[in-house]
Coordinates of N, CA and C in Angstrom, one line a residue:
X1 N 119.4 114.5 74.5 CA 119.4 114.4 74.3 C 119.2 114.8 74.5
X2 N 115.8 118.5 76.7 CA 116.0 117.3 77.0 C 115.2 117.2 78.1
X3 N 110.7 120.6 80.1 CA 109.5 120.5 80.8 C 108.4 120.7 79.8
X4 N 107.5 120.9 80.2 CA 106.4 120.6 79.4 C 106.2 121.6 78.2
X5 N 106.7 122.9 78.4 CA 106.6 123.8 77.2 C 107.9 123.9 76.5
X6 N 109.0 123.7 77.1 CA 110.3 123.7 76.4 C 111.3 123.0 77.4
X7 N 112.4 122.7 76.9 CA 113.4 122.0 77.7 C 113.7 122.8 79.0
X8 N 113.5 122.3 80.1 CA 113.8 123.0 81.3 C 112.8 124.0 81.7
X9 N 111.7 124.2 81.0 CA 110.8 125.2 81.4 C 109.4 124.6 81.8
X10 N 108.6 125.5 82.3 CA 107.2 125.2 82.6 C 106.4 126.3 82.0
X11 N 105.1 126.2 82.2 CA 104.2 127.2 81.6 C 104.6 128.6 82.2
X12 N 104.4 129.7 81.5 CA 104.7 131.0 82.0 C 104.0 131.2 83.4
X13 N 104.7 131.7 84.3 CA 104.1 132.0 85.6 C 104.2 130.8 86.6
X14 N 104.7 129.7 86.1 CA 104.8 128.5 87.0 C 106.1 128.7 87.8
X15 N 106.3 127.8 88.8 CA 107.5 127.8 89.6 C 108.8 127.7 88.9
X16 N 108.7 127.0 87.7 CA 110.0 126.7 87.0 C 110.3 127.8 86.0
X17 N 109.4 128.8 85.8 CA 109.7 129.8 84.8 C 110.8 130.7 85.4
X18 N 111.5 131.5 84.5 CA 112.6 132.3 84.9 C 112.1 133.4 85.8
X19 N 113.0 133.8 86.7 CA 112.7 134.9 87.6 C 113.7 136.1 87.3
X20 N 113.2 137.3 87.5 CA 114.1 138.4 87.2 C 115.4 138.4 88.0
X21 N 116.5 138.6 87.3 CA 117.8 138.6 88.0 C 118.5 137.3 88.0
X22 N 117.8 136.2 87.6 CA 118.3 134.9 87.6 C 118.7 134.6 86.1
X23 N 119.9 134.1 86.0 CA 120.4 133.8 84.6 C 119.6 132.6 84.1
X24 N 119.4 132.5 82.8 CA 118.6 131.4 82.2 C 119.2 131.1 80.9
X25 N 118.5 130.2 80.2 CA 118.9 129.8 78.9 C 117.7 130.0 77.9
X26 N 118.0 130.3 76.7 CA 117.0 130.5 75.7 C 116.5 129.0 75.5
X27 N 115.2 128.8 75.6 CA 114.6 127.5 75.5 C 114.8 126.9 74.1
X28 N 115.0 127.7 73.1 CA 115.2 127.2 71.8 C 116.5 126.5 71.6
X29 N 117.5 126.8 72.4 CA 118.8 126.2 72.4 C 118.8 124.7 72.7
X30 N 118.2 124.3 73.9 CA 118.1 122.9 74.1 C 117.2 122.1 73.2
X31 N 116.2 122.8 72.6 CA 115.3 122.1 71.6 C 116.1 121.9 70.4
X32 N 116.9 122.8 70.0 CA 117.8 122.7 68.8 C 118.7 121.5 69.0
X33 N 119.4 121.5 70.1 CA 120.3 120.4 70.5 C 119.6 119.0 70.5
X34 N 118.4 119.0 71.0 CA 117.6 117.8 71.0 C 117.2 117.3 69.6
X35 N 117.0 118.2 68.7 CA 116.8 117.8 67.3 C 117.9 117.1 66.7
X36 N 119.1 117.7 66.9 CA 120.3 117.1 66.4 C 120.5 115.7 67.0
X37 N 120.4 115.7 68.4 CA 120.6 114.4 69.1 C 119.6 113.4 68.7
X38 N 118.3 113.8 68.5 CA 117.3 112.8 68.0 C 117.7 112.2 66.7
X39 N 118.1 113.1 65.8 CA 118.5 112.6 64.4 C 119.7 111.6 64.5
X40 N 120.7 111.9 65.4 CA 121.8 111.0 65.5 C 121.4 109.7 66.2
X41 N 120.5 109.8 67.2 CA 120.0 108.6 67.9 C 119.1 107.7 66.9
X42 N 118.4 108.3 66.0 CA 117.6 107.5 65.1 C 118.6 106.8 64.1
X43 N 119.6 107.4 63.7 CA 120.7 106.7 62.9 C 121.3 105.6 63.7
X44 N 121.5 105.8 65.0 CA 122.1 104.8 65.8 C 121.1 103.6 65.9
X45 N 119.9 103.8 66.1 CA 118.9 102.7 66.2 C 118.9 101.9 64.9
X46 N 118.9 102.7 63.8 CA 118.9 102.0 62.5 C 120.1 101.2 62.3
X47 N 121.3 101.7 62.6 CA 122.5 101.0 62.5 C 122.5 99.7 63.4
X48 N 122.0 99.8 64.6 CA 121.9 98.6 65.5 C 121.0 97.6 64.9
X49 N 119.9 98.0 64.4 CA 118.9 97.0 63.8 C 119.3 96.4 62.5
X50 N 119.9 97.3 61.6 CA 120.3 96.8 60.3 C 121.5 95.8 60.3
X51 N 122.4 96.1 61.3 CA 123.6 95.2 61.3 C 123.2 93.9 62.0
X52 N 122.2 93.9 62.9 CA 121.7 92.7 63.5 C 122.5 92.2 64.7
X53 N 123.7 92.6 64.8 CA 124.6 92.0 65.8 C 124.1 92.4 67.2
X54 N 123.5 93.6 67.4 CA 123.1 94.0 68.7 C 121.9 93.3 69.2
X55 N 121.2 92.6 68.3 CA 119.9 91.9 68.6 C 120.1 90.4 68.6
X56 N 121.2 89.9 68.1 CA 121.4 88.5 68.0 C 122.3 88.0 69.1
X57 N 121.8 87.2 70.0 CA 122.6 86.8 71.2 C 123.8 85.9 70.8
X58 N 123.6 85.1 69.7 CA 124.7 84.3 69.3 C 125.9 85.1 68.7
X59 N 125.5 86.2 67.9 CA 126.5 87.1 67.4 C 127.2 87.8 68.5
X60 N 126.5 88.3 69.5 CA 127.1 89.0 70.6 C 128.0 88.1 71.4
X61 N 127.6 86.8 71.6 CA 128.4 85.9 72.3 C 129.7 85.6 71.6
X62 N 129.7 85.7 70.3 CA 130.9 85.3 69.5 C 132.0 86.5 69.5
X63 N 131.6 87.6 70.0 CA 132.5 88.8 70.0 C 132.9 89.1 71.4
X64 N 134.1 89.7 71.5 CA 134.6 90.2 72.8 C 133.9 91.5 73.1
X65 N 134.0 92.0 74.4 CA 133.4 93.3 74.7 C 133.9 94.4 73.9
X66 N 135.2 94.4 73.6 CA 135.8 95.5 72.8 C 135.3 95.4 71.4
X67 N 135.2 94.2 70.8 CA 134.6 94.1 69.5 C 133.2 94.6 69.4
X68 N 132.4 94.3 70.5 CA 131.0 94.8 70.5 C 131.0 96.3 70.5
X69 N 131.9 96.9 71.3 CA 132.0 98.4 71.3 C 132.6 99.0 70.1
X70 N 133.2 98.2 69.3 CA 133.8 98.8 68.0 C 132.9 98.7 66.9
X71 N 131.6 98.2 67.1 CA 130.6 98.2 66.0 C 130.2 99.7 65.7
X72 N 129.8 100.0 64.5 CA 129.3 101.3 64.2 C 128.3 101.9 65.1
X73 N 127.2 101.1 65.4 CA 126.2 101.6 66.3 C 126.7 101.9 67.7
X74 N 127.7 101.1 68.2 CA 128.3 101.3 69.5 C 129.1 102.5 69.5
X75 N 129.9 102.7 68.4 CA 130.8 103.9 68.4 C 130.0 105.2 68.3
X76 N 128.9 105.2 67.6 CA 128.0 106.4 67.5 C 127.4 106.7 68.9
X77 N 127.0 105.6 69.6 CA 126.4 105.8 70.9 C 127.4 106.2 71.9
X78 N 128.7 105.8 71.7 CA 129.8 106.3 72.6 C 130.0 107.8 72.4
X79 N 129.9 108.2 71.2 CA 130.0 109.7 70.9 C 128.9 110.4 71.6
X80 N 127.7 109.9 71.4 CA 126.5 110.6 72.0 C 126.6 110.5 73.5
X81 N 127.1 109.4 74.1 CA 127.3 109.3 75.5 C 128.3 110.4 76.0
X82 N 129.4 110.6 75.3 CA 130.3 111.7 75.6 C 129.7 113.0 75.5
X83 N 128.8 113.3 74.5 CA 128.2 114.5 74.4 C 127.2 114.8 75.6
X84 N 126.5 113.7 76.0 CA 125.6 113.8 77.1 C 126.4 114.2 78.4
X85 N 127.5 113.5 78.6 CA 128.3 113.7 79.8 C 128.8 115.2 79.7
X86 N 129.2 115.6 78.5 CA 129.7 117.0 78.4 C 128.6 118.0 78.8
X87 N 127.4 117.8 78.3 CA 126.3 118.7 78.7 C 125.9 118.6 80.1
X88 N 126.1 117.4 80.7 CA 125.7 117.3 82.2 C 126.8 117.9 83.1
X89 N 128.0 117.9 82.6 CA 129.1 118.4 83.5 C 129.4 119.9 83.2
X90 N 129.5 120.2 81.9 CA 129.8 121.6 81.6 C 128.6 122.5 81.4
X91 N 127.4 121.9 81.3 CA 126.2 122.7 81.2 C 125.8 122.8 79.7
X92 N 124.5 123.1 79.5 CA 124.0 123.1 78.1 C 124.5 124.3 77.3
X93 N 125.0 125.3 78.0 CA 125.6 126.5 77.3 C 126.9 126.1 76.7
X94 N 127.7 125.2 77.3 CA 129.0 124.9 76.8 C 129.0 123.6 76.0
X95 N 127.9 123.0 75.9 CA 127.7 121.8 75.0 C 128.0 122.2 73.6
X96 N 128.6 121.4 72.8 CA 128.9 121.7 71.4 C 127.6 122.2 70.6
X97 N 126.5 121.5 70.8 CA 125.3 121.9 70.1 C 124.7 123.2 70.7
X98 N 124.9 123.4 72.0 CA 124.5 124.7 72.6 C 125.4 125.9 72.0
X99 N 126.7 125.6 71.8 CA 127.5 126.6 71.3 C 127.2 126.9 69.8
X100 N 126.9 125.8 69.1 CA 126.4 126.0 67.7 C 125.2 126.9 67.6
X101 N 124.2 126.6 68.5 CA 123.0 127.4 68.5 C 123.3 128.8 68.8
X102 N 124.1 129.1 69.9 CA 124.4 130.4 70.3 C 125.2 131.2 69.2
X103 N 126.0 130.6 68.5 CA 126.9 131.3 67.5 C 126.3 131.4 66.1
X104 N 125.5 130.4 65.7 CA 125.0 130.4 64.4 C 123.5 130.6 64.3
X105 N 122.7 130.0 65.1 CA 121.3 130.1 65.0 C 120.7 131.2 65.7
X106 N 121.1 131.4 67.0 CA 120.5 132.4 67.9 C 120.6 133.9 67.3
X107 N 121.7 134.3 66.7 CA 121.8 135.6 66.1 C 120.7 135.9 65.0
X108 N 120.2 134.8 64.4 CA 119.2 135.0 63.3 C 117.8 135.0 63.9
X109 N 117.6 134.8 65.2 CA 116.3 134.8 65.8 C 116.0 136.0 66.6
X110 N 114.7 136.3 66.8 CA 114.3 137.3 67.8 C 114.6 136.9 69.2
X111 N 114.5 137.8 70.1 CA 114.7 137.4 71.5 C 113.7 136.4 72.0
X112 N 114.0 135.5 72.9 CA 113.1 134.5 73.4 C 112.0 135.3 74.3
X113 N 110.8 134.7 74.4 CA 109.8 135.2 75.2 C 110.2 135.2 76.7
X114 N 110.9 134.2 77.1 CA 111.4 134.1 78.5 C 112.6 133.2 78.5
X115 N 113.4 133.4 79.5 CA 114.5 132.5 79.7 C 114.1 131.4 80.7
X116 N 114.8 130.3 80.6 CA 114.5 129.2 81.5 C 115.7 128.9 82.4
X117 N 115.4 128.3 83.6 CA 116.5 127.8 84.4 C 117.4 126.9 83.7
X118 N 118.7 126.9 83.9 CA 119.7 126.1 83.3 C 119.7 124.6 83.9
X119 N 119.4 124.5 85.1 CA 119.5 123.3 85.8 C 118.7 122.1 85.2
X120 N 117.4 122.3 84.9 CA 116.6 121.1 84.4 C 117.2 120.6 83.1
X121 N 117.5 121.4 82.1 CA 118.1 120.7 80.9 C 119.5 120.1 81.1
X122 N 120.3 120.7 82.0 CA 121.6 120.1 82.4 C 121.4 118.8 83.1
X123 N 120.4 118.7 84.0 CA 120.1 117.4 84.6 C 119.6 116.4 83.5
X124 N 118.8 116.9 82.6 CA 118.3 116.0 81.5 C 119.5 115.4 80.7
X125 N 120.6 116.1 80.5 CA 121.7 115.6 79.9 C 122.3 114.4 80.7
X126 N 122.3 114.6 82.0 CA 122.8 113.5 82.8 C 121.9 112.3 82.7
X127 N 120.6 112.5 82.6 CA 119.7 111.3 82.4 C 120.0 110.7 81.1
X128 N 120.2 111.4 80.1 CA 120.5 110.9 78.8 C 121.8 110.1 78.8
X129 N 122.8 110.6 79.5 CA 124.1 109.9 79.7 C 123.9 108.6 80.4
X130 N 123.0 108.6 81.4 CA 122.7 107.3 82.2 C 122.1 106.3 81.3
X131 N 121.1 106.7 80.5 CA 120.3 105.8 79.7 C 121.3 105.2 78.6
X132 N 122.0 106.0 77.9 CA 122.8 105.4 76.8 C 124.0 104.7 77.4
X133 N 124.5 105.2 78.5 CA 125.6 104.5 79.2 C 125.3 103.1 79.6
X134 N 124.1 103.0 80.2 CA 123.6 101.7 80.6 C 123.4 100.8 79.4
X135 N 122.9 101.3 78.3 CA 122.8 100.5 77.1 C 124.2 100.0 76.6
X136 N 125.1 100.9 76.6 CA 126.5 100.6 76.2 C 127.1 99.5 77.0
X137 N 127.0 99.6 78.3 CA 127.6 98.7 79.3 C 126.9 97.3 79.1
X138 N 125.6 97.3 79.0 CA 124.9 96.0 78.8 C 125.2 95.4 77.5
X139 N 125.4 96.2 76.4 CA 125.8 95.7 75.1 C 127.2 95.1 75.2
X140 N 128.1 95.8 75.9 CA 129.5 95.3 76.0 C 129.5 93.9 76.7
X141 N 128.5 93.7 77.7 CA 128.4 92.5 78.4 C 127.6 91.4 77.6
X142 N 127.2 91.8 76.4 CA 126.5 90.8 75.5 C 125.0 90.7 75.7
X143 N 124.4 91.6 76.3 CA 122.9 91.6 76.4 C 122.3 92.0 75.1
X144 N 121.5 91.0 74.5 CA 120.8 91.3 73.2 C 119.8 92.5 73.4
X145 N 119.7 93.3 72.5 CA 118.7 94.4 72.4 C 119.1 95.6 73.3
X146 N 120.1 95.5 74.1 CA 120.4 96.6 75.1 C 120.7 97.9 74.3
X147 N 121.5 97.8 73.3 CA 122.0 99.0 72.6 C 120.8 99.6 71.8
X148 N 120.1 98.9 71.0 CA 119.0 99.6 70.3 C 117.9 100.1 71.2
X149 N 117.6 99.4 72.3 CA 116.5 99.8 73.2 C 117.0 101.1 73.9
X150 N 118.2 101.1 74.4 CA 118.7 102.4 75.1 C 118.7 103.5 74.1
X151 N 119.2 103.3 72.9 CA 119.2 104.4 71.9 C 117.8 104.8 71.5
X152 N 116.8 103.9 71.4 CA 115.4 104.2 71.1 C 114.8 105.0 72.3
X153 N 115.1 104.6 73.5 CA 114.5 105.3 74.6 C 115.0 106.8 74.6
X154 N 116.3 106.9 74.4 CA 116.9 108.3 74.4 C 116.4 109.1 73.2
X155 N 116.2 108.4 72.0 CA 115.6 109.0 70.9 C 114.2 109.6 71.2
X156 N 113.4 108.7 71.8 CA 112.0 109.2 72.2 C 112.0 110.4 73.0
X157 N 112.9 110.5 74.0 CA 113.0 111.6 74.9 C 113.5 112.9 74.1
X158 N 114.5 112.7 73.2 CA 115.0 113.8 72.4 C 114.0 114.3 71.4
X159 N 113.3 113.3 70.8 CA 112.2 113.7 69.9 C 111.1 114.5 70.5
X160 N 110.6 114.0 71.7 CA 109.6 114.8 72.4 C 110.0 116.2 72.8
X161 N 111.3 116.3 73.1 CA 111.8 117.6 73.4 C 111.9 118.5 72.2
X162 N 112.5 118.0 71.1 CA 112.7 118.8 69.9 C 111.4 119.1 69.2
X163 N 110.4 118.2 69.1 CA 109.2 118.5 68.4 C 108.1 119.1 69.2
X164 N 107.9 118.6 70.4 CA 106.8 119.0 71.3 C 107.2 119.9 72.5
X165 N 108.5 120.2 72.6 CA 109.0 121.0 73.7 C 108.7 120.3 75.1
X166 N 108.6 119.0 75.1 CA 108.4 118.3 76.3 C 109.7 117.5 76.7
X167 N 110.3 118.0 77.8 CA 111.6 117.4 78.2 C 111.3 116.5 79.4
X168 N 111.5 115.2 79.1 CA 111.3 114.2 80.1 C 112.3 114.3 81.3
X169 N 113.6 114.6 80.9 CA 114.6 114.7 82.0 C 114.3 116.0 82.8
X170 N 113.8 117.0 82.2 CA 113.5 118.2 82.9 C 112.4 118.0 83.9
X171 N 111.4 117.3 83.4 CA 110.2 116.9 84.3 C 110.7 116.1 85.4
X172 N 111.6 115.1 85.2 CA 112.1 114.3 86.3 C 112.9 115.2 87.3
X173 N 113.6 116.1 86.8 CA 114.3 117.1 87.7 C 113.3 117.8 88.6
X174 N 112.2 118.3 88.0 CA 111.2 119.1 88.7 C 110.6 118.2 89.8
X175 N 110.3 116.9 89.4 CA 109.6 116.0 90.4 C 110.6 115.7 91.5
X176 N 111.9 115.4 91.2 CA 112.8 115.1 92.3 C 113.1 116.4 93.1
X177 N 113.0 117.5 92.5 CA 113.2 118.8 93.3 C 112.1 119.0 94.2
X178 N 110.8 118.8 93.7 CA 109.7 119.0 94.6 C 109.7 118.0 95.7
X179 N 110.1 116.8 95.5 CA 110.2 115.7 96.5 C 111.4 115.9 97.4
X180 N 112.2 116.9 97.1 CA 113.4 117.3 97.9 C 114.4 116.2 97.9
X181 N 114.5 115.4 96.8 CA 115.5 114.4 96.6 C 116.8 115.1 96.1
X182 N 116.6 116.2 95.3 CA 117.8 117.0 94.9 C 117.5 118.4 95.2
X183 N 118.5 119.2 95.2 CA 118.4 120.7 95.5 C 118.6 121.5 94.2

């Protein structure tokens, strides 16, 4: 759904800003994608809460795991999970929302002030996949509130990215990189 000034970036001149000769991504692309993702996640939260079955333990217990995953909120979250996995594996440039930005939106904009590394927003897509995937698995096992809470958590992260250019997944990437947990 995805650093403090834009997805995958840091303040100009910081260690995470782009370096000459290193390929990067227009920071507006991941923010655009986060806006679409946030809107879809908000719809998902509303669907989960309005239908009530995701929050009602008795209703969940009365359905099989496949029936739980066939609910509208579950199906939408499955699509978003697939999109997060796509972004995490193929990269933000090859993500459908990234392609939409590159082909439709980007030509109408001026050049970005700076490019950002691709790795942080790509990692953030993996974090999004983990969060919504965990919610889907718990929902399939009948855990009340798992689906709307996972969708709401992902919504908050996508909203922060889209509106305030603060990418939680990118920040996590930078923390883990500084701690040398990941390379």
